[in-house]
């Protein structure tokens, strides 16, 4: 069994000046809250062991970086135990939304409770232990349609070509994490990245996030710029930004959130398009109030 490594803690000072003004009403569409045993057990088949990442620290990060709202994604180390995420959503009903990880066959009452708490989508994850894979993706698509949710995917875009057609037939919007979570060394012409571009251009969504996961050159992650620009050119109205706080499994050391924010000046140089990514697009997808900055 592979060694389960301990993650370093996130940067305790995530705020600071940025190269541009973060627009009012900005949304961080990708982050996690993490609890520790015994209250919040960690699944035995996890890929890493993180430190605690409580709701208070996440909200402080949002405040420090000028984010009005946030989207919590169920972290893999808690498997399908969504309790901490749901508790956090209920405590911040106007400010936060959630993406759950669930088994099929949950009772209707449990599904309704997730939706009432602020869950707006389901995540399928083939890269980290504790996630739900793609074997039953059609069943998850049907469930998401019934609930009015979308499906979010954590996968390596290099694996997309043989399954892109299958995914394109799902009856709900699809959201792809971290620009396809593939190393930049593969290049923008890789068939997998081209398949991702096609799916996004055809009406699906992508998160401009995870620079520290995709980069092979390290900070300031300049090698990610062509990928972000290609995705934004394909669908400026369906690109999202996410901090990926608390930056789990960042083995070379967690990035500063302001470094990731600064990268957006290169990823999306145009102010109006950047506002789409930060404000208009996520507020539409996740159902936040239209008035920017509402909490």
Coordinates of C-alpha atoms in Angstrom, one line a residue:
X1 CA 0.0 0.0 0.0
X2 CA 1.5 3.4 -1.0
X3 CA 2.6 5.7 1.8
X4 CA 0.0 8.3 2.9
X5 CA 2.0 11.5 3.1
X6 CA 1.2 14.4 5.4
X7 CA 0.3 17.7 3.7
X8 CA 1.9 21.0 4.6
X9 CA -0.4 23.6 6.1
X10 CA -1.7 26.5 3.8
X11 CA -0.2 29.9 3.8
X12 CA -1.5 31.6 7.0
X13 CA -1.4 35.0 5.4
X14 CA -3.3 34.7 2.1
X15 CA -4.2 38.3 1.6
X16 CA -2.1 41.1 0.1
X17 CA -1.9 43.4 -2.9
X18 CA -2.7 42.1 -6.4
X19 CA -1.8 43.3 -9.8
X20 CA -5.4 44.4 -10.5
X21 CA -8.5 45.2 -8.5
X22 CA -10.4 42.0 -7.7
X23 CA -14.0 43.0 -8.8
X24 CA -16.8 43.4 -6.3
X25 CA -18.9 40.3 -6.0
X26 CA -16.0 37.9 -6.9
X27 CA -16.5 34.2 -6.2
X28 CA -13.9 31.6 -5.3
X29 CA -15.4 28.5 -6.9
X30 CA -13.1 25.8 -5.5
X31 CA -12.1 25.2 -1.9
X32 CA -12.3 22.6 0.9
X33 CA -13.1 22.5 4.6
X34 CA -11.4 19.6 6.4
X35 CA -12.0 18.2 9.8
X36 CA -10.0 15.7 11.8
X37 CA -10.8 12.4 13.7
X38 CA -12.6 11.4 15.7
X39 CA -15.3 13.9 14.9
X40 CA -14.6 13.8 11.1
X41 CA -12.9 10.5 10.2
X42 CA -10.5 10.3 7.2
X43 CA -11.1 7.5 4.8
X44 CA -8.4 4.7 4.9
X45 CA -7.8 4.8 1.1
X46 CA -7.0 8.5 1.0
X47 CA -4.1 9.8 -1.0
X48 CA -2.8 12.2 1.7
X49 CA -3.4 13.3 5.3
X50 CA -4.2 17.0 5.5
X51 CA -4.2 19.4 8.5
X52 CA -7.5 20.8 9.6
X53 CA -9.0 23.5 7.4
X54 CA -11.9 25.0 9.4
X55 CA -14.6 27.1 8.0
X56 CA -13.4 30.2 10.0
X57 CA -10.0 30.0 8.2
X58 CA -11.7 29.7 4.8
X59 CA -13.9 32.7 5.4
X60 CA -10.9 34.7 6.6
X61 CA -9.2 33.8 3.3
X62 CA -12.2 35.0 1.4
X63 CA -12.2 38.2 3.3
X64 CA -8.4 38.7 2.9
X65 CA -8.6 38.2 -0.9
X66 CA -11.7 40.3 -1.7
X67 CA -14.0 37.3 -2.4
X68 CA -17.7 37.9 -1.7
X69 CA -18.7 34.3 -2.0
X70 CA -17.3 30.8 -2.1
X71 CA -18.0 27.3 -3.3
X72 CA -16.9 24.3 -1.2
X73 CA -16.1 21.0 -2.8
X74 CA -16.3 17.9 -0.7
X75 CA -12.7 16.9 -0.1
X76 CA -11.6 13.3 -1.0
X77 CA -10.2 12.5 2.5
X78 CA -13.7 12.6 3.9
X79 CA -15.1 10.3 1.2
X80 CA -18.9 10.5 1.0
X81 CA -19.2 11.9 4.6
X82 CA -20.4 15.4 3.7
X83 CA -21.2 16.5 7.2
X84 CA -18.6 19.1 7.7
X85 CA -19.2 20.7 4.4
X86 CA -23.0 20.8 5.0
X87 CA -22.6 22.2 8.5
X88 CA -20.4 25.0 7.0
X89 CA -23.0 25.7 4.2
X90 CA -25.8 25.9 6.8
X91 CA -23.8 28.4 8.8
X92 CA -23.1 30.6 5.8
X93 CA -26.3 30.2 3.7
X94 CA -26.0 33.3 1.7
X95 CA -22.2 33.3 1.2
X96 CA -21.4 29.6 0.3
X97 CA -22.5 26.8 -2.0
X98 CA -21.4 23.2 -2.1
X99 CA -20.5 20.3 -4.4
X100 CA -21.1 17.0 -2.7
X101 CA -19.7 13.5 -3.1
X102 CA -22.4 10.8 -2.6
X103 CA -23.1 7.2 -3.2
X104 CA -26.0 6.3 -5.5
X105 CA -29.2 5.3 -3.8
X106 CA -29.5 8.0 -1.1
X107 CA -33.0 8.4 0.2
X108 CA -35.0 11.3 -1.3
X109 CA -35.0 13.0 2.1
X110 CA -31.2 13.0 2.3
X111 CA -30.9 14.4 -1.2
X112 CA -33.5 17.1 -0.4
X113 CA -31.5 18.0 2.7
X114 CA -28.3 18.4 0.7
X115 CA -30.1 20.7 -1.7
X116 CA -31.7 22.7 1.0
X117 CA -28.3 23.3 2.6
X118 CA -26.9 24.7 -0.6
X119 CA -25.5 21.8 -2.5
X120 CA -25.7 22.6 -6.3
X121 CA -23.6 19.8 -7.8
X122 CA -21.9 16.4 -7.5
X123 CA -18.2 15.7 -7.9
X124 CA -16.7 12.6 -9.6
X125 CA -13.0 12.2 -8.9
X126 CA -10.6 9.6 -10.4
X127 CA -7.3 11.1 -9.2
X128 CA -7.4 10.9 -5.4
X129 CA -8.4 8.1 -3.1
X130 CA -11.8 8.6 -1.5
X131 CA -13.5 9.9 -4.6
X132 CA -16.3 8.4 -6.7
X133 CA -15.2 7.4 -10.2
X134 CA -16.8 7.3 -13.6
X135 CA -18.2 3.8 -13.7
X136 CA -21.8 5.0 -13.0
X137 CA -21.5 8.4 -14.6
X138 CA -24.8 8.1 -16.5
X139 CA -26.6 7.3 -13.3
X140 CA -25.0 10.3 -11.6
X141 CA -26.0 12.4 -14.6
X142 CA -29.6 11.3 -14.3
X143 CA -29.6 12.1 -10.6
X144 CA -28.1 15.5 -11.1
X145 CA -30.7 16.3 -13.7
X146 CA -33.5 15.3 -11.4
X147 CA -32.0 17.5 -8.6
X148 CA -31.2 20.5 -10.8
X149 CA -27.5 20.0 -10.2
X150 CA -24.4 19.8 -12.4
X151 CA -21.5 17.3 -12.4
X152 CA -18.0 18.3 -11.6
X153 CA -15.0 16.2 -12.7
X154 CA -11.5 15.8 -11.3
X155 CA -9.6 13.9 -14.0
X156 CA -6.5 14.1 -16.1
X157 CA -7.5 15.6 -19.5
X158 CA -5.0 13.3 -21.2
X159 CA -7.5 10.5 -20.5
X160 CA -10.4 12.4 -22.1
X161 CA -10.3 11.3 -25.7
X162 CA -11.9 7.9 -25.3
X163 CA -14.6 9.1 -22.9
X164 CA -15.3 12.6 -24.3
X165 CA -18.3 11.4 -26.4
X166 CA -19.8 9.6 -23.4
X167 CA -19.5 12.7 -21.2
X168 CA -20.9 15.0 -23.9
X169 CA -24.1 13.0 -23.9
X170 CA -24.8 13.6 -20.2
X171 CA -28.0 15.6 -19.6
X172 CA -26.5 18.2 -17.3
X173 CA -23.8 20.9 -17.4
X174 CA -20.3 19.6 -16.8
X175 CA -17.6 21.4 -14.8
X176 CA -13.9 20.4 -15.2
X177 CA -11.5 21.1 -12.4
X178 CA -8.1 22.7 -12.7
X179 CA -7.9 23.2 -16.5
X180 CA -8.0 19.5 -16.9
X181 CA -5.3 18.7 -14.2
X182 CA -2.7 17.7 -16.8
X183 CA 1.0 18.7 -16.8
X184 CA 1.9 21.7 -18.9
X185 CA 4.7 19.6 -20.4
X186 CA 2.0 17.7 -22.5
X187 CA 1.3 20.9 -24.4
X188 CA -1.9 22.6 -25.6
X189 CA -1.9 20.5 -28.7
X190 CA -2.2 17.3 -26.7
X191 CA -5.4 15.4 -27.8
X192 CA -6.7 15.4 -24.3
X193 CA -6.5 19.1 -23.9
X194 CA -8.0 19.5 -27.3
X195 CA -10.9 17.3 -26.2
X196 CA -11.3 19.5 -23.1
X197 CA -11.4 22.6 -25.3
X198 CA -14.1 20.9 -27.4
X199 CA -16.3 20.0 -24.4
X200 CA -16.0 23.5 -23.0
X201 CA -16.8 25.1 -26.4
X202 CA -19.8 22.9 -26.6
X203 CA -21.5 24.3 -23.5
X204 CA -19.6 23.0 -20.5
X205 CA -17.6 24.8 -17.9
X206 CA -14.0 24.8 -16.7
X207 CA -12.2 26.1 -13.6
X208 CA -9.1 28.3 -14.3
X209 CA -7.4 26.9 -11.2
X210 CA -4.8 24.5 -10.0
X211 CA -1.8 26.3 -11.5
X212 CA 0.5 24.7 -8.9
X213 CA -0.8 21.3 -9.8
X214 CA -0.4 21.7 -13.6
X215 CA 2.8 23.7 -13.8
X216 CA 6.1 21.9 -14.3
X217 CA 8.2 25.1 -13.9
X218 CA 6.9 26.2 -10.5
X219 CA 6.1 29.7 -9.3
X220 CA 5.0 32.0 -10.8
X221 CA 3.5 29.3 -13.0
X222 CA 4.0 31.1 -16.3
X223 CA 3.9 27.8 -18.2
X224 CA 0.1 27.6 -17.5
X225 CA -0.7 30.8 -19.3
X226 CA -1.3 29.3 -22.8
X227 CA -3.7 26.7 -21.3
X228 CA -5.8 29.3 -19.5
X229 CA -5.9 31.6 -22.5
X230 CA -7.0 28.8 -24.8
X231 CA -9.8 27.8 -22.5
X232 CA -10.9 31.4 -22.0
X233 CA -10.9 32.0 -25.7
X234 CA -13.1 28.9 -26.2
X235 CA -15.8 30.0 -23.7
X236 CA -15.2 33.2 -21.8
X237 CA -18.8 32.9 -20.5
X238 CA -18.2 29.5 -18.9
X239 CA -14.8 29.9 -17.2
X240 CA -14.5 30.1 -13.4
X241 CA -11.8 30.9 -10.9
X242 CA -10.9 28.8 -7.9
X243 CA -8.3 29.2 -5.2
X244 CA -8.2 25.4 -4.4
X245 CA -7.6 26.4 -0.8
X246 CA -6.1 24.9 1.5
X247 CA -3.9 23.6 -1.4
X248 CA -3.8 20.0 -0.3
X249 CA -1.1 17.7 -1.7
X250 CA 1.1 20.7 -2.7
X251 CA 4.3 18.7 -2.0
X252 CA 6.6 21.6 -3.0
X253 CA 4.9 23.9 -0.5
X254 CA 1.5 25.5 -0.7
X255 CA 1.2 28.5 -3.0
X256 CA 0.2 32.0 -1.7
X257 CA -3.4 32.7 -2.8
X258 CA -2.3 36.1 -3.9
X259 CA 0.2 34.5 -6.3
X260 CA -2.6 32.6 -7.9
X261 CA -4.8 35.7 -8.1
X262 CA -1.9 37.6 -9.7
X263 CA -1.6 34.9 -12.4
X264 CA -5.1 35.9 -13.5
X265 CA -3.7 39.1 -14.9
X266 CA -1.8 36.9 -17.4
X267 CA -4.4 34.2 -17.8
X268 CA -7.2 36.7 -18.6
X269 CA -5.7 40.1 -19.4
X270 CA -8.9 41.8 -20.3
X271 CA -10.7 43.5 -17.4
X272 CA -14.2 42.7 -18.7
X273 CA -13.4 39.1 -19.4
X274 CA -11.8 38.8 -16.0
X275 CA -15.0 40.1 -14.4
X276 CA -16.9 37.4 -16.2
X277 CA -14.7 34.7 -14.7
X278 CA -14.7 36.2 -11.2
X279 CA -18.3 37.5 -10.9
X280 CA -20.9 36.9 -13.7
X281 CA -20.2 33.3 -14.6
X282 CA -20.0 31.8 -11.1
X283 CA -23.0 33.8 -9.8
X284 CA -25.0 32.4 -12.7
X285 CA -23.8 28.8 -12.3
X286 CA -24.0 28.5 -8.5
X287 CA -27.2 30.5 -8.0
X288 CA -25.8 33.4 -6.0
X289 CA -27.8 36.6 -5.8
X290 CA -27.4 38.7 -9.0
X291 CA -26.4 41.8 -7.1
X292 CA -22.6 41.7 -6.8
X293 CA -21.2 41.5 -3.3
X294 CA -24.4 40.2 -1.6
X295 CA -23.6 37.9 1.3

